[in-house]
Coordinates of C-alpha atoms in Angstrom, one line a residue:
M1 CA 102.5 74.1 130.9
S2 CA 106.0 74.1 129.4
D3 CA 108.1 77.2 128.7
A4 CA 109.4 75.5 125.5
I5 CA 108.6 77.3 122.3
V6 CA 107.0 75.0 119.8
G7 CA 106.8 75.5 116.0
E8 CA 108.9 77.5 113.6
A9 CA 109.7 81.2 113.9
G10 CA 106.6 83.3 113.0
S11 CA 104.1 80.7 113.9
S12 CA 102.9 82.4 117.1
A13 CA 103.2 85.6 119.1
E14 CA 105.4 83.7 121.5
N15 CA 107.7 82.6 118.7
P16 CA 107.8 85.6 116.3
L17 CA 110.0 86.0 113.3
D18 CA 112.5 88.8 114.2
N19 CA 113.3 91.7 112.0
E20 CA 116.0 90.7 109.5
S21 CA 118.4 93.7 110.0
E22 CA 121.4 92.5 112.1
W23 CA 121.4 95.7 114.2
V24 CA 117.7 95.3 115.0
K25 CA 118.2 91.6 115.8
K26 CA 120.9 92.6 118.2
Q27 CA 118.6 95.1 119.9
I28 CA 115.8 92.5 120.2
A29 CA 118.2 89.9 121.7
E30 CA 119.6 92.5 124.2
Y31 CA 116.1 93.6 125.1
V32 CA 114.9 90.0 125.8
A33 CA 118.1 89.1 127.7
T34 CA 117.7 92.1 130.0
D35 CA 113.9 92.0 130.4
G36 CA 113.6 95.4 128.7
V37 CA 116.2 97.3 130.7
K38 CA 118.5 97.5 127.6
P39 CA 119.0 98.5 124.9
V40 CA 118.3 102.1 124.4
F41 CA 118.6 103.9 121.1
R42 CA 120.6 107.0 120.4
H43 CA 120.5 109.8 123.0
G44 CA 119.1 107.4 125.6
S45 CA 115.7 106.9 123.8
P46 CA 113.9 103.8 125.3
L47 CA 112.9 100.9 123.0
L48 CA 109.9 98.6 123.0
L49 CA 109.3 95.3 121.2
L50 CA 106.3 95.4 118.8
T51 CA 104.9 92.0 117.7
T52 CA 102.3 92.0 115.0
K53 CA 100.6 89.3 112.9
G54 CA 100.4 89.7 109.1
R55 CA 96.8 90.1 107.9
K56 CA 97.4 88.1 104.7
T57 CA 100.3 85.9 105.7
G58 CA 99.4 85.2 109.3
V59 CA 103.1 85.4 110.1
W60 CA 104.0 86.9 113.5
R61 CA 106.9 89.4 113.3
R62 CA 108.7 91.3 116.0
T63 CA 110.8 94.5 115.8
A64 CA 112.3 97.1 118.2
L65 CA 110.9 100.6 118.1
I66 CA 111.6 103.9 119.9
H67 CA 108.9 104.9 122.3
G68 CA 108.2 107.6 124.8
E69 CA 105.4 109.5 126.5
D70 CA 103.9 112.9 125.8
E71 CA 101.2 114.3 128.2
G72 CA 100.0 110.9 129.0
R73 CA 100.0 109.6 125.5
Q74 CA 102.3 106.8 124.3
I75 CA 104.4 107.7 121.3
I76 CA 105.9 105.0 119.0
V77 CA 108.5 106.0 116.4
A78 CA 108.9 103.8 113.4
S79 CA 112.1 104.8 111.5
L80 CA 114.6 103.4 109.1
G81 CA 117.7 103.7 111.4
A82 CA 116.6 107.3 112.2
R83 CA 116.8 108.2 108.5
R84 CA 113.1 108.5 108.1
S85 CA 110.6 108.6 110.9
I86 CA 106.8 108.1 111.4
L87 CA 105.3 109.1 114.7
F88 CA 102.2 107.3 116.1
G89 CA 100.3 108.6 119.1
I90 CA 98.2 106.3 121.1

């Protein structure tokens, strides 16, 4: 099987449409280039890449989010450049 990505951006989980914000695109590119070692957000907070498929559109989208761990639970922080935050515990 080839490593080549086929189809347009957003057509699959392997070829998602990246977040449109330039600073988030930069974080995603750096994350992919370093296999997740970089980038980190402010104050050293680690990032993860979250890829989701739109329920109605079927478009695959990818963004970078802050994450961490609390007593064995994974925490994901969705924010607008740290201006507003929503915490999800898994």
